[in-house]
Short mmCIF file of C-alpha atoms and ligand atoms in Angstrom, two decimals:
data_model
loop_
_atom_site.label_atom_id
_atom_site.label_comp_id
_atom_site.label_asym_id
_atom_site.label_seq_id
_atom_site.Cartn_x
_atom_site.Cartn_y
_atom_site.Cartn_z
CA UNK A 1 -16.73 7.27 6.52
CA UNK A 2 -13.86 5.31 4.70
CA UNK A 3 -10.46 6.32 4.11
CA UNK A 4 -8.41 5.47 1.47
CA UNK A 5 -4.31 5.08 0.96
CA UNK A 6 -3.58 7.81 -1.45
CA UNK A 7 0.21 7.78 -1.33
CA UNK A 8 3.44 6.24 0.20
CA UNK A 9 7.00 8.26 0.53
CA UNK A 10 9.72 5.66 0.06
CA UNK A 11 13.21 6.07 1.25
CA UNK A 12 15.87 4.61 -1.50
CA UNK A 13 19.19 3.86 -1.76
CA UNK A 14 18.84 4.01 -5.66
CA UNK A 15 15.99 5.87 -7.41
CA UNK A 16 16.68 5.59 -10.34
CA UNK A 17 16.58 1.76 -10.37
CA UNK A 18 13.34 2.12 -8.69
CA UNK A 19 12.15 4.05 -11.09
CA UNK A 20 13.00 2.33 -13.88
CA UNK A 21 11.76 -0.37 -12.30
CA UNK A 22 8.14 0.85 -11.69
CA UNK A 23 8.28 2.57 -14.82
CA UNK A 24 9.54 0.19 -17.26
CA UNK A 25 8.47 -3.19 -15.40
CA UNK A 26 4.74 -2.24 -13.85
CA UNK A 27 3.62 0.67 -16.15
CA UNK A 28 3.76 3.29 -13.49
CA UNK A 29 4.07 6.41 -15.24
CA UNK A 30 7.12 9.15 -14.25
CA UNK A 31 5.37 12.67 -11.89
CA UNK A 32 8.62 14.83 -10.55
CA UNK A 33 7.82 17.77 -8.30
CA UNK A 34 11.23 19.60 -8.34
CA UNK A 35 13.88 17.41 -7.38
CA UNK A 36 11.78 15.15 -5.82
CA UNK A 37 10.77 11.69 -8.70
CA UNK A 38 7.49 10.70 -8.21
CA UNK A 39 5.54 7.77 -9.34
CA UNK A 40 1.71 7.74 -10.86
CA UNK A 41 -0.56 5.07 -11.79
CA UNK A 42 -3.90 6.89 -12.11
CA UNK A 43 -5.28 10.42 -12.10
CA UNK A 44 -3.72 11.54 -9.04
CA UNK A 45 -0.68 14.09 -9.05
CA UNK A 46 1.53 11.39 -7.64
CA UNK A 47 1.41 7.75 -5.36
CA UNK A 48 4.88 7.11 -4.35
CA UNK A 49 7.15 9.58 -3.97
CA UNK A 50 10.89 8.27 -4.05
CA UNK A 51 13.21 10.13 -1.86
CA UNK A 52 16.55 9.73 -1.81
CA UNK A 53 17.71 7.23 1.81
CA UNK A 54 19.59 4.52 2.83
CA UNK A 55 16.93 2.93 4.49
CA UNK A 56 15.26 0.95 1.50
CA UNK A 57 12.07 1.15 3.53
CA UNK A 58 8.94 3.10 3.29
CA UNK A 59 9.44 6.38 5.58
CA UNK A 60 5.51 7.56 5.64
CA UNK A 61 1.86 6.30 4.20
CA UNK A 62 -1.05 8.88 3.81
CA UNK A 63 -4.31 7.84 3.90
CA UNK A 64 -7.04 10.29 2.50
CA UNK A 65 -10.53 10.99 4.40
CA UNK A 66 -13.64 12.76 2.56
CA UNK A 67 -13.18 16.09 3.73
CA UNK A 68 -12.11 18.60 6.07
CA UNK A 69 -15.24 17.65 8.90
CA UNK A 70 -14.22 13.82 9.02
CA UNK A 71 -10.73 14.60 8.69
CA UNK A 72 -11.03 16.86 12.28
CA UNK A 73 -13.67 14.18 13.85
CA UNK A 74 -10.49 11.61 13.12
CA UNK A 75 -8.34 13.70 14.63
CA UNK A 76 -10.75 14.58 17.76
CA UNK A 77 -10.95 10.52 18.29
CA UNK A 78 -7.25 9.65 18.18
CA UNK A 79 -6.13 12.80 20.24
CA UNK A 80 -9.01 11.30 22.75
CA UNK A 81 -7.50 8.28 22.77
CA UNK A 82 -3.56 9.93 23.77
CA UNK A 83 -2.22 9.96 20.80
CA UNK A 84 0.04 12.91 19.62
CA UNK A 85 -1.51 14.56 16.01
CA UNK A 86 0.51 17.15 14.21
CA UNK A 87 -0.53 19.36 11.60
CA UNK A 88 1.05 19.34 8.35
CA UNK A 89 3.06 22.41 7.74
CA UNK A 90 2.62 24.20 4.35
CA UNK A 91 5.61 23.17 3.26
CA UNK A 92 5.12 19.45 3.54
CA UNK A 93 1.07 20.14 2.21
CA UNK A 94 2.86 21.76 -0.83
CA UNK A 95 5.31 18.65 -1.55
CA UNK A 96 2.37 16.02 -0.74
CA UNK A 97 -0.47 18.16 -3.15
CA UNK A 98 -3.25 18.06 -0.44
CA UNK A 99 -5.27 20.65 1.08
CA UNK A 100 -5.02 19.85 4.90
CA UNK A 101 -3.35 17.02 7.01
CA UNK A 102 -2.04 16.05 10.30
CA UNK A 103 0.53 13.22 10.82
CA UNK A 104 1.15 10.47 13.83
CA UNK A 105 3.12 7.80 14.89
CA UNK A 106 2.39 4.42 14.73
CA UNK A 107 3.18 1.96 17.42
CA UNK A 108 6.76 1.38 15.96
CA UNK A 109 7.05 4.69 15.02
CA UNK A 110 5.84 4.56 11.22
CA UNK A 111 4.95 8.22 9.93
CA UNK A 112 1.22 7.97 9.03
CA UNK A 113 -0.69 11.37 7.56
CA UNK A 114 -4.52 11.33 7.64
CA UNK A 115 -5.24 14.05 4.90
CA UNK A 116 -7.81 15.47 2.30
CA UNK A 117 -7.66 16.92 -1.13
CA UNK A 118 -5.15 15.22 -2.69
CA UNK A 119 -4.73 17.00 -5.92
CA UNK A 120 -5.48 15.08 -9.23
CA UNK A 121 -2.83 15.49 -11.91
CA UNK A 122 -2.98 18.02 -14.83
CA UNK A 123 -2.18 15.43 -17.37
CA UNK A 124 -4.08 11.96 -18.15
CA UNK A 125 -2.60 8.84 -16.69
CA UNK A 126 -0.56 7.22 -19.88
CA UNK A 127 1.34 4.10 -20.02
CA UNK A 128 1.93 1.59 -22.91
CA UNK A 129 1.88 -1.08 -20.49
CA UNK A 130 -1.00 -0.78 -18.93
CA UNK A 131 -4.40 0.16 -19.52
CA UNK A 132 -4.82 1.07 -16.10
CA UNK A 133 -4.79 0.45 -12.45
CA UNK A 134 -7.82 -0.02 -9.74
CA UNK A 135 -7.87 3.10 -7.44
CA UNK A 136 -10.84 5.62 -6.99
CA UNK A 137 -12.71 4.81 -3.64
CA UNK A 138 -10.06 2.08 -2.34
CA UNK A 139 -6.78 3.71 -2.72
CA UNK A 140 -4.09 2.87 -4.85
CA UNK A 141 -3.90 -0.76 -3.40
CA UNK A 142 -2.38 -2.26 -0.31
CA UNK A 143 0.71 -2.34 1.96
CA UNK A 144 2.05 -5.10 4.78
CA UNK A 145 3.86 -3.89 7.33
CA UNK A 146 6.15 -5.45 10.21
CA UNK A 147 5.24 -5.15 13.17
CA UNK A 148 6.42 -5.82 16.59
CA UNK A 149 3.13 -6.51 18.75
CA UNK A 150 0.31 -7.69 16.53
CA UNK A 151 -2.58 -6.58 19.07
CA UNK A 152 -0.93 -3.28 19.62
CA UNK A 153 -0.76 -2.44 16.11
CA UNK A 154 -4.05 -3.54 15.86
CA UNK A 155 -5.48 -1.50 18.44
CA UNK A 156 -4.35 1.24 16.54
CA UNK A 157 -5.19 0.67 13.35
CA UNK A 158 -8.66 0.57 14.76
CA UNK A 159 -8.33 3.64 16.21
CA UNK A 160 -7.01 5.23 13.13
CA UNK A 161 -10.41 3.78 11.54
CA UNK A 162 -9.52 0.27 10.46
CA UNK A 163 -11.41 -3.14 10.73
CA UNK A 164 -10.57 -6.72 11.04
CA UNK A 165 -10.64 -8.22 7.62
CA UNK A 166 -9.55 -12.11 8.58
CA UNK A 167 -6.21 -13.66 9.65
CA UNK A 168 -4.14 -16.17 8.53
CA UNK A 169 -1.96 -18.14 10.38
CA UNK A 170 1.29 -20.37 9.04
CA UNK A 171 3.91 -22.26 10.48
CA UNK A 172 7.02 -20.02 10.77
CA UNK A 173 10.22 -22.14 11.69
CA UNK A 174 9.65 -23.88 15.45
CA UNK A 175 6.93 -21.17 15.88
CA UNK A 176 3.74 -19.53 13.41
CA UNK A 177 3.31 -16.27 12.24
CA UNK A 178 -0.15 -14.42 12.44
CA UNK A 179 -1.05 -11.57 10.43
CA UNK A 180 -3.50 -9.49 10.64
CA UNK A 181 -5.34 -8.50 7.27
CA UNK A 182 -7.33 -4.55 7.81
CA UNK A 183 -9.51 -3.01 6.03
CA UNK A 184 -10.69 1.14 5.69
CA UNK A 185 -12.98 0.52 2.38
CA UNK A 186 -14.96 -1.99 0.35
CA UNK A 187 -10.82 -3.08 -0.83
CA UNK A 188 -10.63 -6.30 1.27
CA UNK A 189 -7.52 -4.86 3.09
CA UNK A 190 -5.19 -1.61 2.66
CA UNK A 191 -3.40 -3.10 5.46
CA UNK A 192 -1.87 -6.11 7.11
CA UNK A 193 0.31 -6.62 10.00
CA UNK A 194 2.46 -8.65 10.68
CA UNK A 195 5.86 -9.53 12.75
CA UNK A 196 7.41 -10.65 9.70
CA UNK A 197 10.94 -11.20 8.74
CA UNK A 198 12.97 -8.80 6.58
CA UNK A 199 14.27 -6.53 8.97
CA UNK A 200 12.34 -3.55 7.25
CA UNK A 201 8.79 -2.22 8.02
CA UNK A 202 7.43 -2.50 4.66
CA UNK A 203 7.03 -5.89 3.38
CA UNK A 204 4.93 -5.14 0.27
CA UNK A 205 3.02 -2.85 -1.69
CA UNK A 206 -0.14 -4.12 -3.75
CA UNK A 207 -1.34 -2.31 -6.68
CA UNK A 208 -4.30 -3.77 -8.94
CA UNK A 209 -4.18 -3.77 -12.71
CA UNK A 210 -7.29 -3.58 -14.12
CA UNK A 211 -7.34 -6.52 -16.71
CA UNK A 212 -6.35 -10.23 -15.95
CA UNK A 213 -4.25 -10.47 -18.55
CA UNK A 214 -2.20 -7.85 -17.56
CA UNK A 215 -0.70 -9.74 -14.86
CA UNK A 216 0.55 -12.10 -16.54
CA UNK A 217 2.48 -9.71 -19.18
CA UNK A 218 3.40 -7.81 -15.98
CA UNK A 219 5.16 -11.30 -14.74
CA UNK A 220 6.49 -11.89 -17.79
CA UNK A 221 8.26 -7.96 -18.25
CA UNK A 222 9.64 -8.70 -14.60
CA UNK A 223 11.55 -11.80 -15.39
CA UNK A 224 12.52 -10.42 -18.81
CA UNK A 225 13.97 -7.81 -16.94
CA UNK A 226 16.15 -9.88 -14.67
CA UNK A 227 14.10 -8.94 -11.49
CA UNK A 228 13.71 -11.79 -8.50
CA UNK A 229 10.10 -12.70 -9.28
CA UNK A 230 8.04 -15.67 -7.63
CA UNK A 231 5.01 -17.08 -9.40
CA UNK A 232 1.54 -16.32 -9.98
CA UNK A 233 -1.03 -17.55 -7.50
CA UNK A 234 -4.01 -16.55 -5.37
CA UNK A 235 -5.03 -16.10 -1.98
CA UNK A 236 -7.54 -17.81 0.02
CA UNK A 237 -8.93 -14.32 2.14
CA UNK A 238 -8.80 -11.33 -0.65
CA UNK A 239 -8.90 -13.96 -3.70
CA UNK A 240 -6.44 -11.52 -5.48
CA UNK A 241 -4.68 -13.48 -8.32
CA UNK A 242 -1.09 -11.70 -8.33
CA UNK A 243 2.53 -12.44 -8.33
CA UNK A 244 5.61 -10.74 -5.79
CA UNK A 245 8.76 -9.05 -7.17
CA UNK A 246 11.31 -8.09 -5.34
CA UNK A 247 12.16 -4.50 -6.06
CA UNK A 248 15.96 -2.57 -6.30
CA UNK A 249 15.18 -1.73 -2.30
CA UNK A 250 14.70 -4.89 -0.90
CA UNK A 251 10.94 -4.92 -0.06
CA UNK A 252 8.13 -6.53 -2.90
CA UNK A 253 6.09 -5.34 -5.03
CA UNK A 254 2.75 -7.70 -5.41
CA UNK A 255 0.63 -7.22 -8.84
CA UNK A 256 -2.42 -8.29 -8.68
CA UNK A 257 -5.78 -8.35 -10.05
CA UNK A 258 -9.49 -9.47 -8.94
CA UNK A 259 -8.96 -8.61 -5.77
CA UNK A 260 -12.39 -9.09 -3.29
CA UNK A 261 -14.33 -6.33 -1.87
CA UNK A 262 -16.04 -6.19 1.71
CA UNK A 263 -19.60 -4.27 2.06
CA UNK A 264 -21.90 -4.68 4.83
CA UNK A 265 -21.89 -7.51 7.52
CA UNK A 266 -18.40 -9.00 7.45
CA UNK A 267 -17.68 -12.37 9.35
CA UNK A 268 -13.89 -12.09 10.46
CA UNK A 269 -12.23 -15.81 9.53
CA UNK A 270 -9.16 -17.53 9.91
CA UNK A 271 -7.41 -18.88 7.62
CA UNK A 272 -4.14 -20.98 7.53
CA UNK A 273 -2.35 -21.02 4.25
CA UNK A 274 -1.27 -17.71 2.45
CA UNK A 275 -1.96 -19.32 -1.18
CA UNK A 276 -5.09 -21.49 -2.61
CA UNK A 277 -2.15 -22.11 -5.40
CA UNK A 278 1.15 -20.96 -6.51
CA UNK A 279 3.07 -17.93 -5.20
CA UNK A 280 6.00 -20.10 -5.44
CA UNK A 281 9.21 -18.40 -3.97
CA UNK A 282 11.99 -16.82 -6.40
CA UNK A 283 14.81 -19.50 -6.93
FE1 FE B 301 -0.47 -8.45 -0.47
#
Protein backbone atom coordinates (compact mmCIF):
# COMPACT_ATOMS: atom_id res chain seq x y z
CA UNK A 1 0.00 0.00 0.00
CA UNK A 2 1.70 3.39 -1.01
CA UNK A 3 0.21 6.64 -1.35
CA UNK A 4 1.13 9.19 -3.48
CA UNK A 5 0.86 13.33 -3.38
CA UNK A 6 -1.50 14.01 -6.17
CA UNK A 7 -2.17 17.70 -5.56
CA UNK A 8 -1.53 20.83 -3.35
CA UNK A 9 -4.19 23.94 -2.98
CA UNK A 10 -2.07 27.07 -2.57
CA UNK A 11 -3.31 30.22 -1.05
CA UNK A 12 -1.90 33.48 -3.09
CA UNK A 13 -1.72 36.87 -2.77
CA UNK A 14 -1.11 37.13 -6.64
CA UNK A 15 -2.10 34.34 -9.07
CA UNK A 16 -1.44 35.53 -11.77
CA UNK A 17 2.29 36.02 -11.05
CA UNK A 18 2.23 32.53 -9.90
CA UNK A 19 1.00 31.46 -12.77
CA UNK A 20 3.00 33.01 -15.03
CA UNK A 21 5.55 31.96 -13.12
CA UNK A 22 4.92 28.14 -13.24
CA UNK A 23 3.78 28.52 -16.59
CA UNK A 24 6.28 30.49 -18.33
CA UNK A 25 9.42 29.67 -15.99
CA UNK A 26 8.90 25.64 -15.16
CA UNK A 27 6.68 24.47 -18.10
CA UNK A 28 3.66 23.78 -16.02
CA UNK A 29 0.89 23.89 -18.31
CA UNK A 30 -2.49 26.28 -17.50
CA UNK A 31 -5.99 23.66 -16.13
CA UNK A 32 -8.90 26.29 -14.85
CA UNK A 33 -11.99 24.70 -13.35
CA UNK A 34 -14.37 27.76 -13.32
CA UNK A 35 -12.89 30.52 -11.61
CA UNK A 36 -10.60 28.57 -9.91
CA UNK A 37 -6.57 28.58 -12.15
CA UNK A 38 -5.11 25.44 -11.89
CA UNK A 39 -1.72 24.17 -12.66
CA UNK A 40 -0.73 20.69 -14.62
CA UNK A 41 2.42 19.03 -15.28
CA UNK A 42 1.31 15.54 -16.38
CA UNK A 43 -1.85 13.66 -17.25
CA UNK A 44 -3.75 14.52 -14.30
CA UNK A 45 -6.77 17.09 -14.43
CA UNK A 46 -4.80 19.44 -12.24
CA UNK A 47 -1.65 19.51 -9.31
CA UNK A 48 -1.84 22.83 -7.76
CA UNK A 49 -4.70 24.60 -7.60
CA UNK A 50 -4.09 28.47 -6.93
CA UNK A 51 -6.69 30.10 -4.89
CA UNK A 52 -6.92 33.41 -4.32
CA UNK A 53 -5.34 34.35 -0.16
CA UNK A 54 -3.23 36.43 1.60
CA UNK A 55 -1.50 33.81 3.20
CA UNK A 56 1.24 32.96 0.47
CA UNK A 57 1.26 29.50 2.00
CA UNK A 58 -0.02 26.18 0.98
CA UNK A 59 -3.68 25.81 2.61
CA UNK A 60 -4.13 21.79 1.93
CA UNK A 61 -2.00 18.65 0.32
CA UNK A 62 -3.90 15.48 -0.95
CA UNK A 63 -2.33 12.44 -1.07
CA UNK A 64 -3.97 9.63 -3.27
CA UNK A 65 -4.34 5.82 -2.00
CA UNK A 66 -5.17 2.80 -4.55
CA UNK A 67 -8.69 2.56 -4.01
CA UNK A 68 -11.72 2.84 -2.11
CA UNK A 69 -10.73 -0.52 0.44
CA UNK A 70 -7.23 1.04 1.44
CA UNK A 71 -8.55 4.38 1.42
CA UNK A 72 -11.32 3.17 4.42
CA UNK A 73 -8.52 0.75 6.14
CA UNK A 74 -6.48 4.37 6.35
CA UNK A 75 -9.15 5.91 7.68
CA UNK A 76 -10.11 2.92 10.23
CA UNK A 77 -6.24 3.26 11.53
CA UNK A 78 -6.04 7.02 12.07
CA UNK A 79 -9.66 7.30 13.59
CA UNK A 80 -8.13 4.32 15.95
CA UNK A 81 -5.48 6.25 16.77
CA UNK A 82 -7.96 9.68 17.92
CA UNK A 83 -7.71 11.46 15.19
CA UNK A 84 -10.76 13.40 13.76
CA UNK A 85 -11.46 12.22 9.72
CA UNK A 86 -14.01 14.07 7.70
CA UNK A 87 -15.50 13.14 4.60
CA UNK A 88 -15.20 15.20 1.65
CA UNK A 89 -18.43 16.79 0.70
CA UNK A 90 -19.49 16.63 -3.00
CA UNK A 91 -18.84 19.88 -3.48
CA UNK A 92 -15.20 19.93 -2.53
CA UNK A 93 -14.91 16.08 -4.47
CA UNK A 94 -16.26 18.07 -7.53
CA UNK A 95 -13.57 21.04 -7.29
CA UNK A 96 -10.64 18.45 -6.35
CA UNK A 97 -11.78 15.74 -9.48
CA UNK A 98 -11.65 12.61 -7.19
CA UNK A 99 -14.06 10.00 -6.48
CA UNK A 100 -14.00 9.75 -2.58
CA UNK A 101 -11.93 11.48 0.25
CA UNK A 102 -11.80 12.38 3.80
CA UNK A 103 -9.62 15.23 5.20
CA UNK A 104 -7.60 15.78 8.76
CA UNK A 105 -5.55 17.94 10.57
CA UNK A 106 -2.12 17.77 10.99
CA UNK A 107 -0.35 18.48 14.20
CA UNK A 108 -0.17 22.30 13.35
CA UNK A 109 -3.26 22.23 11.82
CA UNK A 110 -2.26 21.67 8.00
CA UNK A 111 -5.42 20.46 5.89
CA UNK A 112 -4.34 17.00 4.60
CA UNK A 113 -7.03 14.85 2.25
CA UNK A 114 -6.32 11.11 1.84
CA UNK A 115 -8.34 10.43 -1.45
CA UNK A 116 -8.81 8.12 -4.59
CA UNK A 117 -9.63 8.59 -8.20
CA UNK A 118 -8.17 11.55 -9.05
CA UNK A 119 -9.40 12.20 -12.49
CA UNK A 120 -6.83 12.29 -15.42
CA UNK A 121 -7.23 15.25 -17.76
CA UNK A 122 -9.15 15.17 -21.13
CA UNK A 123 -6.34 16.75 -22.97
CA UNK A 124 -2.50 15.55 -23.29
CA UNK A 125 -0.01 17.24 -21.05
CA UNK A 126 1.76 19.99 -23.57
CA UNK A 127 4.46 22.35 -22.84
CA UNK A 128 7.28 23.76 -25.07
CA UNK A 129 9.46 23.74 -22.20
CA UNK A 130 9.41 20.63 -21.11
CA UNK A 131 9.22 17.26 -22.31
CA UNK A 132 7.81 16.17 -19.22
CA UNK A 133 7.77 15.71 -15.54
CA UNK A 134 8.29 12.40 -13.21
CA UNK A 135 4.89 11.50 -11.60
CA UNK A 136 2.90 8.15 -12.04
CA UNK A 137 3.44 5.91 -8.87
CA UNK A 138 5.38 8.71 -6.72
CA UNK A 139 3.27 11.72 -6.99
CA UNK A 140 3.98 14.81 -8.56
CA UNK A 141 7.20 15.32 -6.39
CA UNK A 142 7.84 16.54 -2.90
CA UNK A 143 6.96 19.20 -0.28
CA UNK A 144 8.90 20.48 3.17
CA UNK A 145 6.96 21.65 5.64
CA UNK A 146 7.55 23.66 9.05
CA UNK A 147 6.91 22.26 11.74
CA UNK A 148 6.74 22.97 15.36
CA UNK A 149 7.63 19.52 17.17
CA UNK A 150 9.67 17.31 14.88
CA UNK A 151 8.67 13.91 16.76
CA UNK A 152 5.08 14.93 16.85
CA UNK A 153 4.85 15.52 13.30
CA UNK A 154 6.56 12.52 12.85
CA UNK A 155 4.38 10.41 14.77
CA UNK A 156 1.86 11.39 12.52
CA UNK A 157 3.12 11.17 9.42
CA UNK A 158 3.59 7.58 10.37
CA UNK A 159 0.31 7.20 11.21
CA UNK A 160 -0.93 8.73 8.07
CA UNK A 161 1.37 5.90 6.38
CA UNK A 162 4.79 7.47 6.15
CA UNK A 163 8.38 6.10 6.85
CA UNK A 164 11.65 7.42 7.97
CA UNK A 165 13.71 8.13 4.93
CA UNK A 166 17.11 9.63 6.79
CA UNK A 167 17.82 12.95 8.56
CA UNK A 168 20.08 15.53 8.23
CA UNK A 169 21.27 17.67 10.71
CA UNK A 170 23.07 21.39 10.26
CA UNK A 171 24.18 24.01 12.37
CA UNK A 172 21.40 26.64 12.60
CA UNK A 173 22.71 29.95 14.33
CA UNK A 174 23.85 29.06 18.26
CA UNK A 175 21.63 25.92 17.79
CA UNK A 176 21.05 22.96 14.65
CA UNK A 177 18.18 22.22 12.81
CA UNK A 178 16.97 18.53 12.20
CA UNK A 179 14.73 17.54 9.56
CA UNK A 180 13.13 14.81 9.04
CA UNK A 181 13.09 13.39 5.32
CA UNK A 182 9.52 10.76 4.81
CA UNK A 183 8.74 8.69 2.49
CA UNK A 184 4.99 6.96 1.19
CA UNK A 185 6.58 5.34 -2.20
CA UNK A 186 9.73 4.12 -3.93
CA UNK A 187 10.25 8.51 -4.32
CA UNK A 188 12.96 8.85 -1.61
CA UNK A 189 10.69 11.38 0.26
CA UNK A 190 7.20 13.23 -0.50
CA UNK A 191 7.82 14.75 2.74
CA UNK A 192 10.17 16.44 5.14
CA UNK A 193 9.78 18.18 8.33
CA UNK A 194 11.24 20.48 9.67
CA UNK A 195 11.11 23.60 12.29
CA UNK A 196 12.45 25.77 9.75
CA UNK A 197 12.51 29.45 9.37
CA UNK A 198 10.20 31.40 7.05
CA UNK A 199 7.35 31.95 9.10
CA UNK A 200 5.11 29.89 6.58
CA UNK A 201 4.33 26.10 6.62
CA UNK A 202 5.43 25.35 3.23
CA UNK A 203 9.01 25.68 2.61
CA UNK A 204 9.21 24.02 -0.83
CA UNK A 205 7.68 22.12 -3.43
CA UNK A 206 9.83 19.55 -5.58
CA UNK A 207 8.81 18.58 -8.94
CA UNK A 208 11.16 16.27 -11.23
CA UNK A 209 11.79 16.99 -14.88
CA UNK A 210 12.41 14.15 -16.68
CA UNK A 211 15.72 14.96 -18.62
CA UNK A 212 19.00 16.38 -17.01
CA UNK A 213 19.31 18.88 -19.23
CA UNK A 214 16.23 20.32 -18.52
CA UNK A 215 17.32 21.64 -15.33
CA UNK A 216 19.67 23.48 -16.33
CA UNK A 217 17.47 25.43 -19.12
CA UNK A 218 14.91 25.53 -16.28
CA UNK A 219 17.76 27.58 -14.16
CA UNK A 220 18.61 29.44 -16.83
CA UNK A 221 14.57 30.65 -17.84
CA UNK A 222 14.40 31.53 -13.97
CA UNK A 223 17.20 33.99 -13.87
CA UNK A 224 16.29 35.27 -17.34
CA UNK A 225 13.17 35.99 -15.86
CA UNK A 226 14.38 38.07 -12.97
CA UNK A 227 13.29 35.41 -10.32
CA UNK A 228 15.59 34.99 -6.90
CA UNK A 229 17.26 31.74 -7.94
CA UNK A 230 20.23 29.92 -6.01
CA UNK A 231 22.45 27.45 -7.83
CA UNK A 232 22.44 24.05 -8.99
CA UNK A 233 23.66 21.34 -6.67
CA UNK A 234 22.85 17.94 -5.18
CA UNK A 235 22.00 16.34 -2.10
CA UNK A 236 23.77 13.82 -0.14
CA UNK A 237 20.27 11.60 1.05
CA UNK A 238 17.84 11.72 -2.25
CA UNK A 239 20.93 12.50 -4.70
CA UNK A 240 18.44 14.82 -6.59
CA UNK A 241 20.51 17.29 -8.74
CA UNK A 242 18.15 20.52 -8.64
CA UNK A 243 18.21 24.16 -8.04
CA UNK A 244 15.56 26.50 -5.52
CA UNK A 245 13.60 29.54 -6.79
CA UNK A 246 11.89 31.58 -4.87
CA UNK A 247 8.40 31.98 -6.19
CA UNK A 248 5.88 35.43 -6.31
CA UNK A 249 4.52 33.90 -2.70
CA UNK A 250 7.42 33.69 -0.77
CA UNK A 251 7.97 29.89 -0.43
CA UNK A 252 10.53 27.86 -3.22
CA UNK A 253 10.12 26.02 -5.79
CA UNK A 254 13.08 23.19 -6.12
CA UNK A 255 13.59 21.59 -9.81
CA UNK A 256 15.15 18.76 -9.84
CA UNK A 257 16.05 15.70 -11.59
CA UNK A 258 17.60 12.08 -10.76
CA UNK A 259 16.12 11.96 -7.78
CA UNK A 260 16.77 8.29 -5.72
CA UNK A 261 14.21 5.75 -5.13
CA UNK A 262 13.75 3.49 -1.91
CA UNK A 263 12.47 -0.33 -2.40
CA UNK A 264 12.80 -2.95 0.09
CA UNK A 265 15.07 -2.94 3.25
CA UNK A 266 15.90 0.70 3.93
CA UNK A 267 18.69 1.62 6.54
CA UNK A 268 17.55 5.09 8.05
CA UNK A 269 21.01 7.43 8.10
CA UNK A 270 22.06 10.62 9.20
CA UNK A 271 23.44 12.90 7.47
CA UNK A 272 24.90 16.43 8.22
CA UNK A 273 25.19 18.71 5.28
CA UNK A 274 22.11 19.54 3.00
CA UNK A 275 24.42 19.69 -0.29
CA UNK A 276 27.34 17.20 -1.65
CA UNK A 277 27.91 20.60 -3.87
CA UNK A 278 26.39 23.82 -4.75
CA UNK A 279 22.88 25.03 -3.83
CA UNK A 280 24.50 28.25 -3.26
CA UNK A 281 22.01 30.89 -1.76
CA UNK A 282 20.41 33.74 -4.08
CA UNK A 283 22.59 37.00 -3.70
FE1 LIG B 1 13.51 19.37 -1.57
Amino acid sequence: MALRLAYCGLGLSDVDAWSRFGIGALGMMADDRGDLRRLRIDDRAWRFALHPGSEDDIRYAGFECEDLAELASRRDTLVAAGIICTDLEEAERAERQIEAGFRLCDPDGLRIELVVGHEAAAAQFHSDLTQGFCTGDQGLGHIVLTIVDLDRGIQFYEKLGFALSDFITVPMGPASLRIAFMHCNARHHSLAIAALPGGKRLNHIMVEVEQVDEVLLGHRRCVEQGYTTGGIGRHPNDQMLSFYVQTPAGFDVEYGWGGREIHGEWDVAEYDHISIWGHERAA
